[in-house]
Coordinates of C-alpha atoms and ligand atoms in Angstrom, one line a residue:
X3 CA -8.5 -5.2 -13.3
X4 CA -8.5 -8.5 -11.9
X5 CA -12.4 -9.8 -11.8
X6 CA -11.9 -11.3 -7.7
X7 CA -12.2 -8.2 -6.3
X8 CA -15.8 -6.9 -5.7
X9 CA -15.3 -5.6 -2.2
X10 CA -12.6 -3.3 -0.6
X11 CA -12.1 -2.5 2.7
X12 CA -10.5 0.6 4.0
X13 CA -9.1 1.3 7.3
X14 CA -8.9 4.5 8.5
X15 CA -10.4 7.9 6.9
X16 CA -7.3 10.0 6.9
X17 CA -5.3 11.3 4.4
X18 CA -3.7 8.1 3.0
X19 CA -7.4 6.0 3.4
X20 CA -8.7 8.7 1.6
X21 CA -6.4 9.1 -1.1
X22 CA -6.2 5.5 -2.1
X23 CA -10.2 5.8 -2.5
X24 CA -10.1 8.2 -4.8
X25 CA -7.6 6.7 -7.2
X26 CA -9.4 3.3 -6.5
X27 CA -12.5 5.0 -8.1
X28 CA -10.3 7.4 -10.8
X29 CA -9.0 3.8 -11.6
X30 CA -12.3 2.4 -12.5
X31 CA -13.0 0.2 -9.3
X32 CA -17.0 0.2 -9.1
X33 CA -17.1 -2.7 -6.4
X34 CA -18.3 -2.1 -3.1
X35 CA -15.6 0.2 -1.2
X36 CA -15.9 0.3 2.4
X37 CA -14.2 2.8 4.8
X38 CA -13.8 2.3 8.3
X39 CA -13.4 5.6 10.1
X40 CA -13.2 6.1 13.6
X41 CA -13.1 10.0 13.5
X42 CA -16.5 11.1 12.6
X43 CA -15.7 13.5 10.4
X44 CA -15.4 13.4 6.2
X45 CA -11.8 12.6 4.9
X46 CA -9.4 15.8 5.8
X47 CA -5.2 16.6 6.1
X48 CA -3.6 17.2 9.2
X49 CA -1.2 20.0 8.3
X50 CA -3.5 22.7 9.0
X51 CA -4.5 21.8 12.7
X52 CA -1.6 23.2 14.0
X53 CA -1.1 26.4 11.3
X54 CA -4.2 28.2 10.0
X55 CA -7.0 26.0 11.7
X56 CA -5.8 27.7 15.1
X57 CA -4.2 31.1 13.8
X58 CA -7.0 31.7 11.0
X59 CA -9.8 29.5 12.4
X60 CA -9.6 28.2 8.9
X61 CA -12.6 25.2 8.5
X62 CA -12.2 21.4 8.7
X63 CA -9.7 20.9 6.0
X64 CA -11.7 18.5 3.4
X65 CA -9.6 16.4 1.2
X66 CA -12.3 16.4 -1.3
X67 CA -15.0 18.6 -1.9
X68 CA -18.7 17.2 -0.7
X69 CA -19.9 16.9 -4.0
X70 CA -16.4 14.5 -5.4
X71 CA -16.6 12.8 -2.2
X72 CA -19.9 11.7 -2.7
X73 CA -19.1 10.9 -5.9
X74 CA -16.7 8.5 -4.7
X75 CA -19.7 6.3 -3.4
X76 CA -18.3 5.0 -0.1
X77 CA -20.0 2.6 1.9
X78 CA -18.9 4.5 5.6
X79 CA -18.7 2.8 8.8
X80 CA -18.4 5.8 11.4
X81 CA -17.2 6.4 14.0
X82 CA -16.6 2.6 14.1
X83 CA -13.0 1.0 14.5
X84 CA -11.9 -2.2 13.5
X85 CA -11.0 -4.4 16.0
X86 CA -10.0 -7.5 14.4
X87 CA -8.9 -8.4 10.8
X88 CA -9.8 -12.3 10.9
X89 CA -7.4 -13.0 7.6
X90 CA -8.8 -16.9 7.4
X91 CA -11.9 -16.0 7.7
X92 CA -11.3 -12.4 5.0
X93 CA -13.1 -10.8 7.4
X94 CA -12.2 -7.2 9.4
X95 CA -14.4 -7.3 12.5
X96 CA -15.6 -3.7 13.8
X97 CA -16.5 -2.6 17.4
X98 CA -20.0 -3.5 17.4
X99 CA -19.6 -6.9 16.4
X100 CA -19.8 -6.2 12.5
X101 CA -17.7 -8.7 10.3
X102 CA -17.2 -6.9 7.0
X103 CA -15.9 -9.1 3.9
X104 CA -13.4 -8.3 1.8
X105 CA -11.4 -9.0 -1.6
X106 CA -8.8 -6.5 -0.7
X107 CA -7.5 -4.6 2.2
X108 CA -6.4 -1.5 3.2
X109 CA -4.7 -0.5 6.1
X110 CA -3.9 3.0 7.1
X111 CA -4.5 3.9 10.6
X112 CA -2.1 5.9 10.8
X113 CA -0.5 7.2 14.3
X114 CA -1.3 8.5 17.7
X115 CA 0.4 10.8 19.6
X116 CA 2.8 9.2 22.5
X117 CA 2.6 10.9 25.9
X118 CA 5.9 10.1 27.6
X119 CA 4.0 9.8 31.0
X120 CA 0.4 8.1 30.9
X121 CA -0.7 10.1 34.0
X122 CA -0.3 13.3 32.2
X123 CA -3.6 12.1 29.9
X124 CA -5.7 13.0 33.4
X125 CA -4.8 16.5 33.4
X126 CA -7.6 18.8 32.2
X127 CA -5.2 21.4 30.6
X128 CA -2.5 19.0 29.2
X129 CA -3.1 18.1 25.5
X130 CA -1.9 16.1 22.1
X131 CA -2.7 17.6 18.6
X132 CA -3.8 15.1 16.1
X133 CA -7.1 15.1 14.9
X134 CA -9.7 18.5 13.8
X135 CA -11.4 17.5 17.3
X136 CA -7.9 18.4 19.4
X137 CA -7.2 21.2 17.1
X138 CA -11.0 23.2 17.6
X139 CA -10.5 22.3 21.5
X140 CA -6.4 23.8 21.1
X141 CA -8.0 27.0 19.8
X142 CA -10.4 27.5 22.0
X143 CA -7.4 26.9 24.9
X144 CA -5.0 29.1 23.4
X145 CA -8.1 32.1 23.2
X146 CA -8.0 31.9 27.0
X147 CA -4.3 31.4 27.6
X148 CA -1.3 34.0 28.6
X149 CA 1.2 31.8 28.5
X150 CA 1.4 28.3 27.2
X151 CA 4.0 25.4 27.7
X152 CA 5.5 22.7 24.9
X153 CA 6.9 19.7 26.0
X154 CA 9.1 18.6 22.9
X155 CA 10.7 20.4 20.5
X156 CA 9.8 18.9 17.3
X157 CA 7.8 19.7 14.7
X158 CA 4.6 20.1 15.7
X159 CA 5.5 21.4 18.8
X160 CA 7.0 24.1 17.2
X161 CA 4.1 24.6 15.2
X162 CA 2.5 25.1 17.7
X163 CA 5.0 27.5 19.1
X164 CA 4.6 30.1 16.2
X165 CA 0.9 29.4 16.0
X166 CA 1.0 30.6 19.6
X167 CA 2.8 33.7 19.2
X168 CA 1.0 34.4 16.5
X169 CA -2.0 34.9 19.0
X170 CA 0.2 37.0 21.4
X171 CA 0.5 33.9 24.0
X172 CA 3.7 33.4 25.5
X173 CA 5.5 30.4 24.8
X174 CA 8.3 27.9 26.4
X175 CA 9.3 25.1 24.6
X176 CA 10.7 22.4 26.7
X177 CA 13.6 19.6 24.9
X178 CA 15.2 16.8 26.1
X179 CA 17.7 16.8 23.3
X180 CA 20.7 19.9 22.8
X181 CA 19.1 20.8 20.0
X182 CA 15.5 20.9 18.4
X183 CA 14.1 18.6 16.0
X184 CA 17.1 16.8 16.3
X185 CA 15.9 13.3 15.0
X186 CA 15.5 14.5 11.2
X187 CA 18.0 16.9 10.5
X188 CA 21.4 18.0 11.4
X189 CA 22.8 20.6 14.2
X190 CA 23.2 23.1 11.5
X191 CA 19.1 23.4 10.3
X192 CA 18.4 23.0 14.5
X193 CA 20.7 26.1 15.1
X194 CA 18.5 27.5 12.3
X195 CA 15.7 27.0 14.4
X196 CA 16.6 27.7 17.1
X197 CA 17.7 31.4 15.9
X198 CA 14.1 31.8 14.2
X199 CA 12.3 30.9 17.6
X200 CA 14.2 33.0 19.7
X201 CA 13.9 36.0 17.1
X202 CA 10.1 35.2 17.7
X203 CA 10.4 35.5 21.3
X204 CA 9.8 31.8 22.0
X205 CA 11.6 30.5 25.5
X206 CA 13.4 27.4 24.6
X207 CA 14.4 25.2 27.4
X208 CA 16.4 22.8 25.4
X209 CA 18.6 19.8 27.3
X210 CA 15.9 19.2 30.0
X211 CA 16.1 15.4 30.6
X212 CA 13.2 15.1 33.6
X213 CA 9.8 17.0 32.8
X214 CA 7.1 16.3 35.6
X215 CA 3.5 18.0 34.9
X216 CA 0.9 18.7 38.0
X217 CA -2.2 20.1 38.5
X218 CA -2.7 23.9 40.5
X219 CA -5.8 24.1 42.1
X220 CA -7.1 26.6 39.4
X221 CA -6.3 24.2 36.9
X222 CA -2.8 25.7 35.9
X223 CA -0.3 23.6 34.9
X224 CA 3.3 23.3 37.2
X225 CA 6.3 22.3 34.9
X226 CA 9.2 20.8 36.7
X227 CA 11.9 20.8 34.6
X228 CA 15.3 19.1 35.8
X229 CA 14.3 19.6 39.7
X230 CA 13.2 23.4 39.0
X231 CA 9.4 24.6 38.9
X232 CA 8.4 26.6 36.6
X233 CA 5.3 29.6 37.3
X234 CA 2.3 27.9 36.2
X235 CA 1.3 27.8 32.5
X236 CA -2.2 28.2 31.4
X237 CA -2.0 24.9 28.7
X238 CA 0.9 22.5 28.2
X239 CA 0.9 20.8 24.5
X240 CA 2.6 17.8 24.5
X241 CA 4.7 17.0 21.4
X242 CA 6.9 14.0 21.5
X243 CA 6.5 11.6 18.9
X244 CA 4.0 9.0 17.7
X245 CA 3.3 5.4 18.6
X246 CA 2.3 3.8 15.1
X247 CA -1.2 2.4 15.1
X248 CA 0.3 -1.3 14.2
X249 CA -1.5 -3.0 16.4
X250 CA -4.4 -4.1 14.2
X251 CA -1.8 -5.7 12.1
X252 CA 0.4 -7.3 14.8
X253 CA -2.0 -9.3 16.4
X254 CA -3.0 -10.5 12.7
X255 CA 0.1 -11.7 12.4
X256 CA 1.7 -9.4 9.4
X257 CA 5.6 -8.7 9.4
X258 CA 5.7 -5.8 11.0
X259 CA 9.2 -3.8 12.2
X260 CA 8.6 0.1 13.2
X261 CA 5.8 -0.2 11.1
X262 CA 3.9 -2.6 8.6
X263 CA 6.9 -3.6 6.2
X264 CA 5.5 -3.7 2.9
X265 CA 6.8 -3.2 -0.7
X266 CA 7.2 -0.5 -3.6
X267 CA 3.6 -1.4 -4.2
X268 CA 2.2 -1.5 -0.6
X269 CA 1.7 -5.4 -0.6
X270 CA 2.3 -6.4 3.4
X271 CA 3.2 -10.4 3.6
X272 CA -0.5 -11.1 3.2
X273 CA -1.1 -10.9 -0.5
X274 CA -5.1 -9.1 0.1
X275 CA -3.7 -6.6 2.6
X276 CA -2.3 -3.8 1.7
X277 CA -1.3 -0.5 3.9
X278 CA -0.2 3.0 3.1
X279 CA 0.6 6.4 4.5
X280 CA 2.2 6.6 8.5
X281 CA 1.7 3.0 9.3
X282 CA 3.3 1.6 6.3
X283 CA 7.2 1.6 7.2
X284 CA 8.7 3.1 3.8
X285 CA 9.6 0.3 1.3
X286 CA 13.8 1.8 0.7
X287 CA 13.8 3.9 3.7
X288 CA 12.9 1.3 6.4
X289 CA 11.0 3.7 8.9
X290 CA 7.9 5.6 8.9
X291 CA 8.5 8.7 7.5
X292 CA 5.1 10.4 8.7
X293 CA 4.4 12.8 6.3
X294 CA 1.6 14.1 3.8
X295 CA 2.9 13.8 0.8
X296 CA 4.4 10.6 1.8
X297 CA 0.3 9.4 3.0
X298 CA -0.8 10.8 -0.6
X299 CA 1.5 9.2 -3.2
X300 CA 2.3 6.5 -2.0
X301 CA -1.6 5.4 -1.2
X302 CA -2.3 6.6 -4.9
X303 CA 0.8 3.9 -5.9
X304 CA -0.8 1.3 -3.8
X305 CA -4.1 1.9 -4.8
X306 CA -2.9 0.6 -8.4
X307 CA -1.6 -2.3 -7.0
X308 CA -5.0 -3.0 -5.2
X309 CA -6.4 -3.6 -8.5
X310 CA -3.8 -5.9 -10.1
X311 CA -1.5 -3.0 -11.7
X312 CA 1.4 -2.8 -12.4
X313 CA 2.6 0.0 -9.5
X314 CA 5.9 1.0 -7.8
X315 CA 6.7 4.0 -4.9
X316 CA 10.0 5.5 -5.5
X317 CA 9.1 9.4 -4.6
X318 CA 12.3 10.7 -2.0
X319 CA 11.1 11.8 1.4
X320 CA 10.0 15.2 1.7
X321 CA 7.7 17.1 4.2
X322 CA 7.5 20.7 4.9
X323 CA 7.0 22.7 8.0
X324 CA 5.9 26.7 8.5
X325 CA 7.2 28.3 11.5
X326 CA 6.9 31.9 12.4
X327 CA 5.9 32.8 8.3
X328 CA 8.6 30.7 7.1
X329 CA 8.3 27.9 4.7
X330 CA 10.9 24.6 5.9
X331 CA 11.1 22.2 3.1
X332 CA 13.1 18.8 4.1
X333 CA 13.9 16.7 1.3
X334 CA 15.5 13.2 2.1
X335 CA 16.6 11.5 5.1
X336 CA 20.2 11.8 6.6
X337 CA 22.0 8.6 6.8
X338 CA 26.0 8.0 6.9
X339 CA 28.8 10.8 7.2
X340 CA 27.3 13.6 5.6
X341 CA 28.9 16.9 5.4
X342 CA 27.1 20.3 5.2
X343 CA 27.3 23.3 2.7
X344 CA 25.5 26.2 3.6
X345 CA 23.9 28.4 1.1
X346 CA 23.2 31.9 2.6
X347 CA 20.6 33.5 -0.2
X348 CA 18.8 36.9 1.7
X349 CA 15.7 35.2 1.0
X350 CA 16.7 32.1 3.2
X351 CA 19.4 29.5 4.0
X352 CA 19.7 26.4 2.1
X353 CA 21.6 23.6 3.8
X354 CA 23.0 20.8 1.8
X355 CA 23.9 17.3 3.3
X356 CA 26.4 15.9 1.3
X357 CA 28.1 12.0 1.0
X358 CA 31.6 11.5 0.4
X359 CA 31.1 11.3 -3.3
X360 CA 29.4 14.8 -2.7
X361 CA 26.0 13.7 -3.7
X362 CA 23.3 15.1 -1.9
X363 CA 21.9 13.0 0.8
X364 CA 19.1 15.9 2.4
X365 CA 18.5 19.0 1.8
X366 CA 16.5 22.1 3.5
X367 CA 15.7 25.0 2.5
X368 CA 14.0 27.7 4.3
X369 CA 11.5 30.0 1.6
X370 CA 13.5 28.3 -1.1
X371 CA 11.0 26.0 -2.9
X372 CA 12.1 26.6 -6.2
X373 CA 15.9 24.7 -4.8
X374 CA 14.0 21.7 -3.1
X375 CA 12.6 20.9 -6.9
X376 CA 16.0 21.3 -8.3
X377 CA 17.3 18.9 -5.2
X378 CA 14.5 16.1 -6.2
X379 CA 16.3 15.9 -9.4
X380 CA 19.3 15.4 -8.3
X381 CA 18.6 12.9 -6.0
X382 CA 17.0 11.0 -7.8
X383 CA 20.2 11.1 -10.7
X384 CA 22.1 10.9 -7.8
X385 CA 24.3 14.0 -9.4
X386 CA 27.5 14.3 -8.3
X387 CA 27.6 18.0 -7.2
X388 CA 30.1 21.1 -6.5
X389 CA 30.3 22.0 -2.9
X390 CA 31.9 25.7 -3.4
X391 CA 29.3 26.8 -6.2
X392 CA 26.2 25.1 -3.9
X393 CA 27.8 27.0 -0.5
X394 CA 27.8 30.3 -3.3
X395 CA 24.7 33.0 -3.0
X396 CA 26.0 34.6 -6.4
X397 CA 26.1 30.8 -8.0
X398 CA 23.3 30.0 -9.9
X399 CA 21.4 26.9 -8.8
X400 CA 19.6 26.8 -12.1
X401 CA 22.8 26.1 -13.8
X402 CA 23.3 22.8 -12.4
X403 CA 19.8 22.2 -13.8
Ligands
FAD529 C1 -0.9 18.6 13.6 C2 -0.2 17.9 12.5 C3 0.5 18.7 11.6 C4 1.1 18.1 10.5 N1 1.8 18.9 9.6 C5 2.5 18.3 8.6 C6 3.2 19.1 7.6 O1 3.2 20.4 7.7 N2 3.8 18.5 6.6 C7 3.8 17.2 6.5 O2 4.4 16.6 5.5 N3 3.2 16.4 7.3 C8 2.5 16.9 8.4 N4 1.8 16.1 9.3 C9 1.9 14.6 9.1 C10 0.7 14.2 8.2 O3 -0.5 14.8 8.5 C11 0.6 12.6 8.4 O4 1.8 12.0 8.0 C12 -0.6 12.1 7.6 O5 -1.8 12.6 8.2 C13 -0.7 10.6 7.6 O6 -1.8 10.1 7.0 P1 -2.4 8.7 7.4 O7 -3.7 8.6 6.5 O8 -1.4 7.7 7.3 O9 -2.8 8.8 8.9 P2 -4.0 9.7 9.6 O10 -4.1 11.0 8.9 O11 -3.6 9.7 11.0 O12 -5.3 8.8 9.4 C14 -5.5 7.6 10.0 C15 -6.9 7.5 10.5 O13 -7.2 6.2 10.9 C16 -7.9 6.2 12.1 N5 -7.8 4.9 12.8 C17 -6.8 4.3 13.4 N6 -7.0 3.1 13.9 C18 -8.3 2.8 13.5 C19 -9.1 1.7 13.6 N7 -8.7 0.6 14.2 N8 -10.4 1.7 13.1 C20 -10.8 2.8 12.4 N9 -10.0 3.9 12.2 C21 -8.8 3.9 12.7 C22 -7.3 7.3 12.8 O14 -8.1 7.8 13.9 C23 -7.2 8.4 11.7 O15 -8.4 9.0 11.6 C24 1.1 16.7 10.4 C25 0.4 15.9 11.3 C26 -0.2 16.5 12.3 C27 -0.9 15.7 13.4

């Protein structure tokens, strides 16, 4: 480990800051490590906020246990944010005036959800989901709620969909695209969707270009879509995207595109900062994938580099989403003309996205985890592949092993 480094600094206590923490320690860091949190709470993942966490009332979802975080020995600033990172001086400079120090940086602050209209922010029953805080106040909504509204069609907006109906609220989904989910996979997986919504009695209002949100004097919320009102929903959860928290990094003057551009190892163009997990634009990809597993490897990779190792990120993309009891597993990103063979097994459709050359570009599969494992292989062997035994329920998989 090089022998300069007896202070770290971490910027935001998510999954990816708290990650790289843990493998800095399991990698036998003993500096000084410093975590700069501006959620209050202990490190925890975001998938279950909008699954179990409202359906189960399931508990703050801890990364680590209390006893292995504390283990961890981390110096906590929170709820504090960094407002500055003053790289002449190596100093990140925190809300109350604080100038913290350090050897080597980490950035990963992640992302905030984007509401498409800032007015909407005043409405008392309009609301994002991102952190445990918006999930406990979403539960405590949906308890008193008949009928709910989504504004956006994507994944966690359909998460929240099914969580809904899970409860027994009634649900309308609200899209500006044709189809949902539309930016990360193809018409074929959205018709998918689309099928298992509307089996689940969700109302799907896809192709609405013009949403306006107001206020009823009872604190309902009116839904204009496309010049028609709507009856008055109880909540509206808005789902449309993220604005990456670059701008701690921007105005330090680090390349930056969608996100901070970085390498297989996390460095950023600053060789003592490094970032990881939503804010890091991928190293191959060249976007930010915003995804677990994506925020936990690829911290643990940079973590290594932190220190001086030798370290390189070359996992595929992959995320998963649960809808209505049903597992979605995405592996890859679409890119190019891809054509798609559909695998009808009873326990679920597989889709493949294939290149010219027939190798597989993305797959999904829904309940079918044991075929996304098989698909990880093959992308990364980049395995030409047979389109009439994949589009086959009686063919194997396991053959082409
Ligand atoms: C509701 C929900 C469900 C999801 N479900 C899935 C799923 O099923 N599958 C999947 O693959 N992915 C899912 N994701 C995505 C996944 O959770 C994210 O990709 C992951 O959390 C990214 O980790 P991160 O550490 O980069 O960012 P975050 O987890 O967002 O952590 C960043 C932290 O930094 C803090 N911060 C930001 N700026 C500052 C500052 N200046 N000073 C101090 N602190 C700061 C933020 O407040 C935040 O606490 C889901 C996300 C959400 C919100």
């Amino acid at each position: 480990m090089a022998s300069d480094i007896q202070h770290i600094v971490v910027i935001g206590g998510g999954q990816a800051g708290g990650y790289a923490c843990k493998a800095l320690r399991g990698e036998g860091f003993e500096g000084r490590l410093t975590v700069v949190a501006d959620e209050p709470h202990d490190f925890y993942e975001r998938p279950p906020l909008s699954k179990g966490v409202v359906t189960e009332s399931e508990p703050l979802p801890r990364l680590f246990p209390k006893e292995s975080l504390a283990a961890l020995d981390i110096d906590w600033r929170r709820p504090r944010r960094a407002v500055e990172i003053d790289r002449a001086a190596g100093e990140v400079v925190l809300d109350d005036g604080e100038r913290l120090p350090y050897d080597r940086l980490l950035i990963a602050t992640g992302s905030r959800p984007r509401l498409p209209v800032a007015e909407w922010a005043s409405l008392a029953n309009v609301m994002t989901l991102r952190t445990w805080d918006d999930a406990t106040r979403l539960k405590a909504k949906l308890e008193g709620s008949r009928r709910i509204g989504i504004i956006g069609g994507g994944w966690i907006g359909l998460e929240v969909a099914s969580s809904a109906r899970k409860l027994g609220v009634e649900v309308d989904v609200f899209e500006r695209a044709p189809a949902l989910c539309g930016r990360s996979v193809g018409p074929e997986v959205a018709e998918a969707i689309r099928e298992l919504h509307e089996r689940h009695g969700v109302g799907l209002e896809l192709a609405r270009q013009d949403i306006a949100l107001g206020e009823e004097g009872d604190g309902r919320v009116n839904v204009v879509a496309d010049g028609e009102a709507r009856e008055p929903y109880d909540l509206v959860v808005v789902g449309t995207g993220v604005e990456i928290n670059l701008e701690l990094a921007r105005e330090a003057g680090l390349v930056t595109e969608q996100g901070i551009v970085i390498d297989a190892a996390g460095h950023t163009s600053d060789p003592r900062i490094f970032a990881a997990g939503d804010v890091a634009q991928h190293p191959h990809l060249g976007l930010c994938l915003q995804s677990w597993a994506y925020a936990q490897n690829q911290a643990r990779v940079v973590a290594d580099a932190m220190l001086g190792k030798d370290a390189h990120y070359d996992e595929p993309a992959w995320l998963w989403s649960d809808q209505h009891g049903v597992n979605i597993q995405i592996l890859g990103v679409p890119s190019g003309e891809l054509h798609c063979v559909v695998r009808r097994d009873p326990q679920g459709p597989v889709f493949f996205y294939l290149d010219d050359e027939n190798r597989l570009v993305q797959m999904v599969a829904f309940d079918q985890p044991r075929a996304i494992k098989l698909g990880k292989r093959w992308l990364a062997a980049e395995r030409v592949l047979d389109p009439e035994a994949l589009g086959d329920p009686d063919y194997n998989l396991m053959q082409l092993r």
